[in-house]
Coordinates of C-alpha atoms in Angstrom, one line a residue:
X1 CA 52.2 -6.6 -23.0
X2 CA 49.7 -8.0 -20.9
X3 CA 48.1 -5.3 -20.9
X4 CA 47.0 -6.2 -19.7
X5 CA 46.0 -7.6 -16.7
X6 CA 45.5 -8.2 -17.8
X7 CA 41.7 -9.6 -14.4
X8 CA 38.8 -8.0 -15.6
X9 CA 38.6 -4.9 -17.6
X10 CA 38.8 -5.5 -21.3
X11 CA 40.2 -3.4 -24.0
X12 CA 38.0 -1.9 -26.5
X13 CA 36.1 -4.2 -28.6
X14 CA 34.3 -1.9 -31.0
X15 CA 30.7 -1.8 -30.9
X16 CA 28.4 1.2 -31.2
X17 CA 30.5 3.3 -28.9
X18 CA 33.6 1.4 -29.6
X19 CA 35.0 -1.1 -27.3
X20 CA 35.4 -2.3 -23.8
X21 CA 38.7 -1.3 -22.5
X22 CA 41.4 -3.2 -20.8
X23 CA 40.5 -5.1 -17.8
X24 CA 36.9 -4.9 -17.2
X25 CA 35.1 -8.2 -16.9
X26 CA 32.4 -8.4 -19.5
X27 CA 29.6 -10.8 -20.0
X28 CA 28.4 -8.8 -22.9
X29 CA 26.3 -11.5 -24.5
X30 CA 24.2 -11.8 -21.4
X31 CA 23.1 -14.8 -19.4
X32 CA 21.8 -16.7 -22.4
X33 CA 25.1 -16.4 -24.2
X34 CA 27.0 -17.6 -21.2
X35 CA 25.3 -20.9 -21.4
X36 CA 26.4 -21.8 -17.9
X37 CA 25.1 -24.8 -16.1
X38 CA 25.4 -24.6 -12.3
X39 CA 27.9 -21.9 -12.7
X40 CA 30.1 -23.9 -15.1
X41 CA 30.7 -23.1 -18.7
X42 CA 29.0 -25.4 -21.2
X43 CA 31.4 -28.3 -22.0
X44 CA 33.1 -28.0 -25.3
X45 CA 31.9 -31.4 -26.3
X46 CA 28.4 -32.9 -25.6
X47 CA 29.8 -35.4 -23.1
X48 CA 32.3 -34.6 -20.3
X49 CA 35.8 -35.9 -20.9
X50 CA 39.2 -35.7 -19.2
X51 CA 41.2 -32.7 -20.0
X52 CA 44.4 -34.5 -20.7
X53 CA 43.3 -36.5 -23.7
X54 CA 40.5 -36.2 -26.3
X55 CA 38.7 -39.2 -27.6
X56 CA 40.9 -39.3 -30.7
X57 CA 44.0 -39.6 -28.5
X58 CA 45.1 -36.0 -28.9
X59 CA 46.8 -34.4 -25.9
X60 CA 44.6 -31.5 -24.8
X61 CA 45.6 -28.9 -22.2
X62 CA 42.5 -27.2 -20.8
X63 CA 42.9 -24.0 -18.9
X64 CA 40.1 -22.7 -16.7
X65 CA 39.9 -18.9 -16.8
X66 CA 37.6 -16.4 -15.0
X67 CA 37.8 -13.8 -17.8
X68 CA 36.0 -13.7 -21.1
X69 CA 37.5 -12.5 -24.4
X70 CA 36.9 -8.9 -25.3
X71 CA 38.1 -9.3 -28.9
X72 CA 40.1 -11.7 -30.9
X73 CA 41.3 -8.8 -33.0
X74 CA 44.9 -7.8 -32.1
X75 CA 44.0 -4.3 -33.0
X76 CA 41.3 -4.1 -30.3
X77 CA 42.0 -6.6 -27.6
X78 CA 43.1 -5.4 -24.2
X79 CA 42.2 -8.1 -21.6
X80 CA 44.8 -10.4 -20.4
X81 CA 43.1 -13.5 -21.8
X82 CA 42.8 -11.9 -25.2
X83 CA 46.4 -10.6 -25.4
X84 CA 47.6 -13.9 -24.1
X85 CA 45.9 -15.7 -27.0
X86 CA 47.5 -13.2 -29.4
X87 CA 50.9 -14.1 -27.9
X88 CA 50.2 -17.7 -28.8
X89 CA 48.9 -17.0 -32.4
X90 CA 51.0 -14.2 -33.7
X91 CA 54.7 -13.3 -33.5
X92 CA 55.9 -9.9 -32.3
X93 CA 59.1 -8.3 -33.5
X94 CA 60.8 -9.2 -30.2
X95 CA 60.1 -11.4 -27.2
X96 CA 61.2 -11.5 -23.6
X97 CA 63.5 -14.2 -22.2
X98 CA 61.6 -16.2 -19.6
X99 CA 64.5 -16.4 -17.2
X100 CA 64.9 -12.7 -16.6
X101 CA 62.7 -10.7 -19.0
X102 CA 65.5 -9.3 -21.2
X103 CA 64.7 -8.7 -24.8
X104 CA 65.3 -11.6 -27.3
X105 CA 64.5 -12.1 -31.0
X106 CA 61.0 -12.8 -32.1
X107 CA 59.9 -12.3 -35.7
X108 CA 63.0 -10.1 -35.9
X109 CA 66.4 -11.8 -35.5
X110 CA 68.4 -8.6 -35.0
X111 CA 68.0 -4.8 -35.0
X112 CA 70.0 -1.7 -35.1
X113 CA 69.5 2.0 -34.8
X114 CA 71.0 4.9 -36.7
X115 CA 73.5 7.2 -34.9
X116 CA 70.8 9.8 -34.4
X117 CA 68.4 7.1 -33.1
X118 CA 65.7 8.1 -35.6
X119 CA 65.9 5.1 -37.9
X120 CA 65.6 1.5 -36.8
X121 CA 66.3 -1.4 -39.1
X122 CA 65.1 -4.9 -38.2
X123 CA 66.1 -8.1 -39.9
X124 CA 63.0 -10.3 -40.3
X125 CA 63.5 -14.1 -40.0
X126 CA 63.1 -16.1 -43.2
X127 CA 61.8 -19.3 -41.4
X128 CA 58.4 -18.1 -40.1
X129 CA 55.4 -19.1 -42.1
X130 CA 51.7 -18.2 -41.7
X131 CA 49.5 -21.2 -41.0
X132 CA 48.1 -21.0 -44.5
X133 CA 51.5 -21.8 -45.8
X134 CA 52.6 -18.3 -47.0
X135 CA 55.9 -16.8 -45.8
X136 CA 55.8 -14.2 -43.1
X137 CA 57.8 -11.2 -44.3
X138 CA 58.8 -7.6 -43.4
X139 CA 55.9 -6.4 -45.6
X140 CA 53.4 -8.0 -43.0
X141 CA 55.1 -6.0 -40.2
X142 CA 55.2 -2.8 -42.3
X143 CA 51.5 -3.2 -43.2
X144 CA 50.6 -3.8 -39.5
X145 CA 52.3 -0.7 -38.3
X146 CA 51.1 1.5 -41.2
X147 CA 47.5 0.4 -40.6
X148 CA 47.8 1.4 -37.0
X149 CA 49.3 4.8 -38.0
X150 CA 46.5 5.6 -40.5
X151 CA 43.4 4.0 -39.1
X152 CA 42.0 5.1 -35.8
X153 CA 40.1 1.8 -35.3
X154 CA 43.3 -0.2 -35.8
X155 CA 45.1 2.0 -33.3
X156 CA 42.5 1.2 -30.5
X157 CA 44.6 -1.2 -28.5
X158 CA 48.3 -0.4 -29.3
X159 CA 48.3 3.0 -30.9
X160 CA 50.7 4.4 -28.3
X161 CA 53.5 2.4 -29.8
X162 CA 53.2 4.0 -33.2
X163 CA 52.3 7.6 -32.3
X164 CA 55.9 8.7 -32.8
X165 CA 56.4 6.7 -36.1
X166 CA 57.1 8.9 -39.1
X167 CA 57.4 6.2 -41.8
X168 CA 57.5 2.4 -42.0
X169 CA 58.8 0.5 -45.1
X170 CA 59.9 -3.0 -46.1
X171 CA 62.7 -2.7 -48.7
X172 CA 62.9 -6.5 -48.8
X173 CA 61.1 -9.5 -47.4
X174 CA 63.7 -9.7 -44.6
X175 CA 64.2 -5.9 -43.9
X176 CA 61.9 -3.6 -42.0
X177 CA 62.8 0.1 -41.6
X178 CA 61.0 2.3 -39.0
X179 CA 61.7 6.1 -39.1
X180 CA 60.8 8.1 -36.0
X181 CA 59.8 11.7 -35.5
X182 CA 62.1 11.7 -32.4
X183 CA 64.0 9.0 -30.4
X184 CA 61.8 6.3 -28.9
X185 CA 63.1 4.1 -26.1
X186 CA 60.6 1.3 -26.7
X187 CA 61.9 0.1 -30.1
X188 CA 63.0 -3.2 -28.7
X189 CA 59.7 -3.7 -26.8
X190 CA 57.0 -3.0 -29.4
X191 CA 54.4 -5.3 -27.9
X192 CA 52.3 -5.4 -31.1
X193 CA 51.1 -8.7 -32.8
X194 CA 52.2 -8.7 -36.4
X195 CA 49.3 -9.9 -38.6
X196 CA 49.3 -11.3 -42.2
X197 CA 48.7 -8.5 -44.7
X198 CA 47.1 -10.8 -47.3
X199 CA 44.3 -11.6 -44.7
X200 CA 43.8 -8.4 -42.9
X201 CA 43.9 -6.0 -45.9
X202 CA 40.4 -7.3 -46.7
X203 CA 39.0 -5.8 -43.5
X204 CA 36.7 -2.8 -44.0
X205 CA 36.2 -1.5 -40.5
X206 CA 38.9 -2.3 -37.9
X207 CA 36.9 -0.8 -35.1
X208 CA 34.2 -3.5 -35.6
X209 CA 36.0 -6.5 -36.9
X210 CA 36.5 -9.0 -34.1
X211 CA 38.3 -11.8 -36.0
X212 CA 36.0 -14.4 -34.7
X213 CA 34.3 -15.9 -37.7
X214 CA 36.6 -17.6 -40.2
X215 CA 38.4 -20.5 -38.5
X216 CA 41.1 -21.5 -38.4
X217 CA 42.5 -18.0 -38.0
X218 CA 45.7 -17.4 -39.9
X219 CA 48.7 -16.8 -37.7
X220 CA 52.4 -17.7 -37.2
X221 CA 52.7 -18.4 -33.5
X222 CA 53.1 -21.7 -31.6
X223 CA 49.3 -22.3 -31.8
X224 CA 46.6 -21.8 -34.4
X225 CA 43.2 -20.5 -33.3
X226 CA 40.6 -23.0 -34.4
X227 CA 37.4 -22.3 -32.5
X228 CA 35.7 -19.8 -30.3
X229 CA 32.4 -19.4 -28.5
X230 CA 31.7 -16.1 -26.7
X231 CA 31.9 -16.4 -22.9
X232 CA 32.5 -20.1 -23.2
X233 CA 35.8 -21.2 -24.8
X234 CA 38.7 -20.6 -27.1
X235 CA 40.3 -23.6 -28.8
X236 CA 43.7 -23.7 -30.4
X237 CA 45.8 -26.4 -32.0
X238 CA 49.6 -26.8 -32.1
X239 CA 51.3 -25.2 -35.0
X240 CA 53.5 -27.9 -36.4
X241 CA 55.4 -25.4 -38.6
X242 CA 56.2 -23.0 -35.8
X243 CA 59.9 -22.0 -36.2
X244 CA 60.8 -22.6 -32.5
X245 CA 59.4 -26.0 -32.6
X246 CA 56.0 -27.7 -32.2
X247 CA 54.2 -27.5 -28.8
X248 CA 54.0 -30.8 -27.0
X249 CA 50.3 -30.6 -26.4
X250 CA 48.2 -31.1 -29.5
X251 CA 45.5 -28.7 -28.4
X252 CA 45.1 -25.9 -25.9
X253 CA 41.7 -24.8 -24.7
X254 CA 40.8 -21.8 -22.6
X255 CA 37.4 -22.5 -20.9
X256 CA 35.5 -19.7 -19.2
X257 CA 34.0 -20.2 -15.8
X258 CA 31.9 -17.5 -14.3
X259 CA 32.0 -19.2 -11.0
X260 CA 35.6 -19.6 -9.8
X261 CA 34.8 -22.3 -7.3
X262 CA 33.3 -24.3 -10.1
X263 CA 36.6 -24.0 -11.9
X264 CA 38.5 -25.2 -8.9
X265 CA 36.1 -28.1 -8.7
X266 CA 36.7 -28.9 -12.3
X267 CA 40.5 -29.1 -11.6
X268 CA 39.9 -31.5 -8.8
X269 CA 37.8 -33.8 -11.1
X270 CA 40.4 -33.6 -13.8
X271 CA 38.1 -31.9 -16.2
X272 CA 40.6 -29.1 -16.6
X273 CA 44.4 -29.2 -16.5
X274 CA 45.1 -25.7 -15.0
X275 CA 43.1 -23.0 -13.2
X276 CA 44.2 -19.4 -13.2
X277 CA 41.5 -17.7 -11.2
X278 CA 40.5 -14.1 -11.6
X279 CA 43.3 -13.8 -12.3
X280 CA 44.5 -15.6 -9.2
X281 CA 43.0 -18.2 -6.9
X282 CA 41.6 -16.9 -3.6
X283 CA 43.6 -17.8 -0.5
X284 CA 40.8 -20.2 0.5
X285 CA 40.9 -21.9 -2.8
X286 CA 44.7 -22.2 -2.8
X287 CA 44.7 -23.6 0.7
X288 CA 42.1 -26.2 -0.2
X289 CA 44.2 -27.4 -3.1
X290 CA 47.6 -27.6 -1.3
X291 CA 48.5 -31.1 -0.4
X292 CA 45.9 -32.7 -2.7
X293 CA 47.2 -35.6 -4.8
X294 CA 48.2 -34.8 -8.4
X295 CA 47.7 -31.0 -7.9
X296 CA 50.5 -28.4 -7.7
X297 CA 49.8 -24.9 -6.5
X298 CA 52.1 -22.1 -7.9
X299 CA 52.3 -19.1 -5.6
X300 CA 54.8 -16.4 -6.8
X301 CA 55.2 -12.6 -7.0
X302 CA 52.9 -11.4 -9.7
X303 CA 53.1 -8.7 -12.4
X304 CA 49.9 -7.0 -11.5
X305 CA 48.7 -4.2 -9.3
X306 CA 45.3 -4.0 -7.7
X307 CA 43.9 -0.5 -7.3
X308 CA 40.9 1.7 -6.6
X309 CA 40.4 4.2 -9.4
X310 CA 38.6 7.5 -9.0
X311 CA 36.5 9.2 -11.7
X312 CA 38.5 12.4 -12.5
X313 CA 35.6 13.9 -14.4
X314 CA 35.4 11.9 -17.6
X315 CA 36.0 13.9 -20.8
X316 CA 37.0 13.4 -24.4
X317 CA 39.9 14.9 -26.4
X318 CA 37.5 17.5 -27.9
X319 CA 37.0 18.8 -24.3
X320 CA 33.4 17.5 -24.0
X321 CA 32.7 16.2 -20.5
X322 CA 30.4 13.3 -19.8
X323 CA 29.4 10.9 -17.1
X324 CA 28.2 11.6 -13.7
X325 CA 31.1 11.2 -11.3
X326 CA 30.6 12.8 -7.9
X327 CA 31.9 16.5 -8.0
X328 CA 33.6 16.2 -4.6
X329 CA 36.1 13.8 -6.1
X330 CA 37.5 16.6 -8.3
X331 CA 39.1 17.9 -5.1
X332 CA 42.5 16.3 -4.5
X333 CA 42.1 16.7 -0.7
X334 CA 39.0 14.5 -0.8
X335 CA 40.7 11.9 -2.9
X336 CA 43.7 11.8 -0.6
X337 CA 41.5 11.7 2.4
X338 CA 39.7 8.6 1.0
X339 CA 42.9 6.8 0.4
X340 CA 44.2 7.7 3.9
X341 CA 41.2 5.9 5.2
X342 CA 42.1 2.6 3.5
X343 CA 44.1 0.3 5.7
X344 CA 46.4 -1.5 3.2
X345 CA 47.7 -3.8 5.9
X346 CA 44.2 -5.1 6.6
X347 CA 43.7 -5.6 2.8
X348 CA 46.9 -7.7 2.6
X349 CA 46.3 -9.7 5.8
X350 CA 42.5 -10.2 5.7
X351 CA 41.6 -10.2 2.1
X352 CA 44.7 -11.5 0.3
X353 CA 45.7 -13.4 3.5
X354 CA 49.4 -12.7 2.8
X355 CA 49.3 -13.6 -0.9
X356 CA 50.2 -10.0 -1.9
X357 CA 52.3 -7.1 -0.7
X358 CA 51.2 -3.6 0.1
X359 CA 50.9 -1.3 -2.9
X360 CA 51.7 2.4 -3.7
X361 CA 53.4 2.9 -7.0
X362 CA 52.1 1.8 -10.4
X363 CA 54.7 -0.9 -11.1
X364 CA 55.1 -4.1 -8.9
X365 CA 58.3 -4.8 -7.1
X366 CA 58.9 -7.7 -9.5
X367 CA 60.2 -5.1 -11.9
X368 CA 62.8 -3.7 -9.5
X369 CA 64.2 -1.2 -12.0
X370 CA 61.0 0.7 -12.1
X371 CA 59.6 0.0 -8.7
X372 CA 58.7 3.1 -6.7
X373 CA 57.7 3.9 -3.1
X374 CA 56.7 7.2 -1.6
X375 CA 58.9 9.0 0.9
X376 CA 57.8 9.1 4.5
X377 CA 56.6 12.7 4.0
X378 CA 54.7 11.9 0.8
X379 CA 53.1 8.7 1.9
X380 CA 49.3 8.7 2.3
X381 CA 49.5 6.4 5.3
X382 CA 46.5 5.0 7.1
X383 CA 45.3 7.8 9.3
X384 CA 41.5 8.2 9.7
X385 CA 41.8 11.2 11.9
X386 CA 43.9 13.1 9.4
X387 CA 41.5 12.0 6.6
X388 CA 38.6 13.5 8.5
X389 CA 40.5 16.7 9.0
X390 CA 41.2 16.9 5.2
X391 CA 37.5 16.5 4.4
X392 CA 36.7 19.3 6.9
X393 CA 39.2 21.6 5.2
X394 CA 37.8 20.8 1.8
X395 CA 34.4 21.9 3.1
X396 CA 32.7 18.5 3.3
X397 CA 31.6 18.5 6.9
X398 CA 29.2 16.3 8.9
X399 CA 25.6 17.2 9.4
X400 CA 23.6 16.5 12.5
X401 CA 23.2 12.9 11.5
X402 CA 27.0 12.4 11.2
X403 CA 26.8 12.3 7.4
X404 CA 29.3 14.3 5.2
X405 CA 27.3 16.5 2.8
X406 CA 28.3 17.7 -0.6
X407 CA 28.0 21.3 -1.9
X408 CA 24.4 20.5 -2.8
X409 CA 23.6 19.8 0.8
X410 CA 23.0 16.1 0.2
X411 CA 24.8 13.3 2.1
X412 CA 27.8 12.0 0.1
X413 CA 27.3 8.4 -1.2
X414 CA 30.0 7.0 -3.5
X415 CA 29.1 4.3 -6.1
X416 CA 31.9 1.8 -6.5
X417 CA 32.1 -0.4 -9.6
X418 CA 33.1 -3.9 -8.7
X419 CA 33.5 -7.1 -10.7
X420 CA 30.8 -9.6 -9.8
X421 CA 33.2 -12.5 -10.4
X422 CA 36.1 -11.1 -8.2
X423 CA 35.7 -11.9 -4.5
X424 CA 38.5 -9.5 -3.6
X425 CA 36.4 -6.6 -4.9
X426 CA 33.5 -7.5 -2.8
X427 CA 35.6 -8.2 0.3
X428 CA 37.4 -4.9 0.1
X429 CA 34.2 -3.1 -0.7
X430 CA 32.8 -4.3 2.7
X431 CA 35.8 -2.8 4.4
X432 CA 35.3 0.5 2.5
X433 CA 31.8 0.6 3.7
X434 CA 33.1 0.4 7.3
X435 CA 36.2 2.7 6.9
X436 CA 34.5 5.4 4.9
X437 CA 31.3 5.1 7.0
X438 CA 33.3 6.2 10.0
X439 CA 34.2 9.3 8.0
X440 CA 30.5 9.9 7.4
X441 CA 30.5 8.8 3.8
X442 CA 28.2 6.3 2.3
X443 CA 29.2 3.5 -0.1
X444 CA 27.2 1.6 -2.6
X445 CA 28.9 -1.4 -4.2
X446 CA 27.8 -1.9 -7.8
X447 CA 29.0 -5.4 -8.6
X448 CA 28.4 -6.3 -12.2
X449 CA 29.3 -8.9 -14.7
X450 CA 29.7 -6.1 -17.2
X451 CA 31.4 -3.1 -15.7
X452 CA 32.6 -1.9 -19.1
X453 CA 29.5 0.0 -20.1
X454 CA 29.2 2.3 -17.1
X455 CA 33.0 2.7 -17.0
X456 CA 33.1 3.8 -20.6
X457 CA 30.2 6.2 -20.1
X458 CA 31.9 7.7 -17.0
X459 CA 29.0 6.7 -14.9
X460 CA 30.8 5.8 -11.7
X461 CA 32.5 7.5 -8.7
X462 CA 35.2 4.9 -8.0
X463 CA 36.0 1.5 -9.5
X464 CA 38.2 -1.5 -8.7
X465 CA 41.0 -1.6 -11.3
X466 CA 44.1 -3.6 -12.1
X467 CA 46.6 -4.1 -14.8
X468 CA 49.4 -6.5 -15.7
X469 CA 52.7 -4.7 -16.2
X470 CA 55.1 -5.6 -19.0
X471 CA 58.9 -5.7 -18.6
X472 CA 58.9 -2.4 -20.4
X473 CA 56.2 -0.3 -18.6
X474 CA 55.6 2.2 -21.4
X475 CA 52.1 0.9 -22.3
X476 CA 50.7 0.8 -18.8
X477 CA 52.0 4.4 -18.3
X478 CA 50.6 5.6 -21.6
X479 CA 47.0 4.8 -20.7
X480 CA 47.0 7.9 -18.4
X481 CA 48.0 10.4 -21.0
X482 CA 45.7 13.0 -22.5
X483 CA 46.4 11.3 -25.9
X484 CA 44.7 8.2 -24.6
X485 CA 41.3 9.9 -24.1
X486 CA 38.5 9.0 -26.5
X487 CA 38.1 11.4 -29.4
X488 CA 34.5 12.1 -28.5
X489 CA 32.2 10.8 -25.7
X490 CA 30.8 8.3 -28.2
X491 CA 34.3 6.8 -28.9
X492 CA 36.6 4.6 -26.9
X493 CA 40.2 5.6 -26.4
X494 CA 43.1 3.7 -24.9
X495 CA 42.6 5.5 -21.6
X496 CA 42.2 3.5 -18.4
X497 CA 40.5 6.1 -16.2
X498 CA 40.2 9.4 -18.2
X499 CA 43.2 11.0 -16.4
X500 CA 44.7 13.9 -18.3
X501 CA 47.5 15.9 -16.6
X502 CA 49.9 18.2 -18.3
X503 CA 52.8 17.5 -16.0
X504 CA 52.3 13.7 -16.3
X505 CA 52.2 14.1 -20.1
X506 CA 55.5 16.0 -20.1
X507 CA 57.2 13.3 -18.1
X508 CA 55.7 10.6 -20.4
X509 CA 57.2 12.2 -23.5
X510 CA 60.5 12.7 -21.7
X511 CA 60.9 9.0 -20.7
X512 CA 59.9 7.8 -24.2
X513 CA 62.8 9.7 -25.7
X514 CA 65.4 8.7 -23.1
X515 CA 67.7 5.8 -24.1
X516 CA 69.7 5.7 -21.0
X517 CA 68.1 2.9 -18.9
X518 CA 68.8 4.4 -15.5
X519 CA 67.7 7.9 -16.5
X520 CA 64.6 6.6 -18.1
X521 CA 63.7 4.5 -15.0
X522 CA 64.1 7.6 -12.9
X523 CA 61.6 9.5 -15.1
X524 CA 59.1 6.7 -14.9
X525 CA 59.4 6.7 -11.1
X526 CA 58.6 10.5 -11.2
X527 CA 55.5 9.6 -13.3
X528 CA 54.4 7.1 -10.6
X529 CA 55.0 9.7 -8.0
X530 CA 52.8 12.1 -9.9
X531 CA 50.0 9.6 -10.2
X532 CA 50.2 8.9 -6.5
X533 CA 50.0 12.6 -5.6
X534 CA 47.1 13.2 -7.9
X535 CA 45.1 10.6 -6.0
X536 CA 43.1 9.3 -8.9
X537 CA 44.7 5.9 -8.6
X538 CA 45.0 4.2 -5.2
X539 CA 47.2 1.2 -5.7
X540 CA 46.4 -1.0 -2.7
X541 CA 48.3 -4.2 -3.4
X542 CA 50.5 -6.2 -5.7
X543 CA 48.8 -9.7 -5.7
X544 CA 50.8 -12.9 -6.0
X545 CA 50.1 -15.1 -9.0
X546 CA 48.3 -18.0 -7.3
X547 CA 47.4 -20.8 -9.7
X548 CA 47.2 -24.6 -9.8
X549 CA 47.6 -27.5 -12.3
X550 CA 47.3 -31.2 -12.3
X551 CA 50.7 -33.0 -12.3
X552 CA 49.0 -36.2 -13.7
X553 CA 48.2 -34.1 -16.8
X554 CA 51.1 -31.7 -17.0
X555 CA 54.5 -33.1 -16.3
X556 CA 56.4 -29.8 -16.5
X557 CA 55.7 -26.2 -17.4
X558 CA 57.7 -23.0 -17.5
X559 CA 57.3 -20.2 -15.0
X560 CA 58.3 -16.6 -15.7
X561 CA 60.7 -15.5 -14.3
X562 CA 62.2 -18.9 -13.9
X563 CA 63.0 -18.9 -10.2
X564 CA 59.6 -17.5 -8.9
X565 CA 57.1 -16.5 -11.5
X566 CA 53.7 -17.0 -13.0
X567 CA 52.4 -19.5 -15.6
X568 CA 49.3 -17.9 -16.8
X569 CA 49.5 -14.4 -18.4
X570 CA 53.2 -14.3 -19.1
X571 CA 55.2 -11.9 -21.3
X572 CA 55.4 -14.4 -24.1
X573 CA 54.1 -17.9 -25.0
X574 CA 56.6 -19.9 -23.0
X575 CA 54.4 -21.8 -20.5
X576 CA 51.9 -23.3 -22.9
X577 CA 54.5 -23.8 -25.6
X578 CA 56.8 -25.6 -23.2
X579 CA 54.2 -27.7 -21.3
X580 CA 54.9 -31.4 -21.4
X581 CA 52.1 -33.9 -21.1
X582 CA 52.4 -36.2 -18.0
X583 CA 52.3 -39.4 -20.1
X584 CA 54.4 -38.2 -23.0
X585 CA 57.5 -40.2 -22.0
X586 CA 59.5 -37.0 -22.2
X587 CA 62.6 -37.0 -20.1
X588 CA 61.9 -33.6 -18.5
X589 CA 62.1 -33.5 -14.8
X590 CA 58.6 -33.5 -13.4
X591 CA 59.7 -32.4 -9.9
X592 CA 59.8 -28.8 -11.0
X593 CA 57.2 -26.5 -12.5
X594 CA 59.8 -25.1 -14.9
X595 CA 59.9 -27.0 -18.2
X596 CA 63.0 -27.5 -20.2
X597 CA 62.6 -26.4 -23.8
X598 CA 65.0 -26.7 -26.7
X599 CA 65.8 -24.2 -29.4
X600 CA 65.3 -20.8 -27.7
X601 CA 67.1 -17.9 -29.3
X602 CA 68.4 -15.4 -26.8
X603 CA 69.5 -11.9 -27.8
X604 CA 72.9 -10.6 -26.9
X605 CA 73.2 -6.8 -27.2
X606 CA 76.3 -5.4 -28.7
X607 CA 76.9 -1.7 -28.7
X608 CA 78.7 -0.2 -31.7
X609 CA 78.9 3.5 -31.4
X610 CA 75.3 4.6 -31.1
X611 CA 74.0 1.7 -33.1
X612 CA 72.5 -1.3 -31.4
X613 CA 72.9 -4.8 -32.8
X614 CA 71.4 -7.9 -31.4
X615 CA 73.3 -11.0 -32.2
X616 CA 71.8 -14.4 -31.8
X617 CA 73.0 -17.5 -30.1
X618 CA 71.3 -20.9 -29.5
X619 CA 70.4 -22.0 -26.0
X620 CA 69.0 -25.2 -24.7
X621 CA 66.5 -23.8 -22.1
X622 CA 63.8 -21.1 -22.1
X623 CA 60.8 -20.1 -20.2
X624 CA 57.7 -18.0 -20.0
X625 CA 55.2 -16.0 -21.8
X626 CA 53.1 -13.0 -21.3

């Protein structure tokens, strides 16, 4: 579910106006809370130490990240780092096979639907324990879903998954029953962390509880969350009782670096084991690391898209408008003209330097079933002359100084939100100043550590945006529905960019109820086409996952998918769970970045009439995570 993208827009973390949303980079605590020294996050211990082993002999895998946590609450978190941590600390009903992303058992060992597809029954495993020793049961899952169904705060992050739920019960500790209002195609891809009822039922306000006080945090994943400092680090320890097997590293630490070059420098010095970037390394950083002793660079097709989002006129579900987006952007001709003046080839060649492919649709080519491209007639190809003509037709003509003027007679100048920590935003922003300047339009780059506040308030014209897409794309499509809008301007919805379009909503409802994979994929492509035509989201690129790690600290680690995939931000917990310390004596082959792990359970789908059963079989290898 990486929601995320995962990059820099966080999901809502409730505060006065609710939370930050998905990917926006936030340094909410301010410079003092960052506690950075020369751009480097404060060390977790008073004295520097090697990442591979703590003073007490424990094997510690330290991951340098360029994104801070938005919330440690599974009900609120949206950022890739946060949702990745939840993948590590809580089980989901199902998981994704690291080899090819197909659905496999998680907390549920098998599942079946009724003939009318309105009732789903899951068998909950009996060998998963919470880290406080209590048994994880179907009651925990039922309570998690029911809480999301009845509490608006608890539905902040993943409410789209339960919007169609009618009733959820747990007839026995190993039996979960979900009744639906109408068929729902995502029932084997409910990317929702299941939490322990006996801990979470004590929470008074889910919209404000960030799960960041009482350590260790009770979970049942491969790792247990043991420590956290805002905008500095997250510390986890291996869960020795994890049903799939204990991770080979004793501890896993995510360390925040505001300065990505400082993170790369830390990797060179051996102060960290792995560097993920923001979320990828820049071409220059990757090039500087290639060929260095004991460092391996992983460069593979990613699961993200990189886009420029346009303020569609921010509004809430109650119809109240807010924010101050430029009124000219409400005209589709203007939006299309702007995007026709963006040279995607230059973005790929000059900014990403070949570590990406040109974008258009909402889902990266890695997910071939849902990948969409516009037809030749539909494509908003790079054509500055045609873009200028469209602006003229829309009534935004140049004055005597060569500046396009708005209906108020003032020269148009668009404010673009950009992430201060993302060099790609800044580089592309400079190109936009040139390209749109030729059209007679001014550009002001507003590069901030915290883009969340102006974004939530609708106080922007355009903004750099990006999400990680899950194997099932329902979530990333749901964030553009009217239902995802905030209830009022003071609230935070699940929306990415305040888009609300009736035709898009109709298509979303249609795909959600379609069980035929091919037909559903076709509907999702129609949704991508609709987003493209509306012009609110200009997907410029699908960046590669470019990351690096030290081979003298990590002997082997799983990528997802296996042949050419990412390590950080997987759809599961496979990479960090499978990682083998370099001096462990393990027999794993260290010539590959793909670790060999034992005891993975893969799901085999067996159709019986209209019911769907998932049998289990043991396999000796596995792979990635979210």
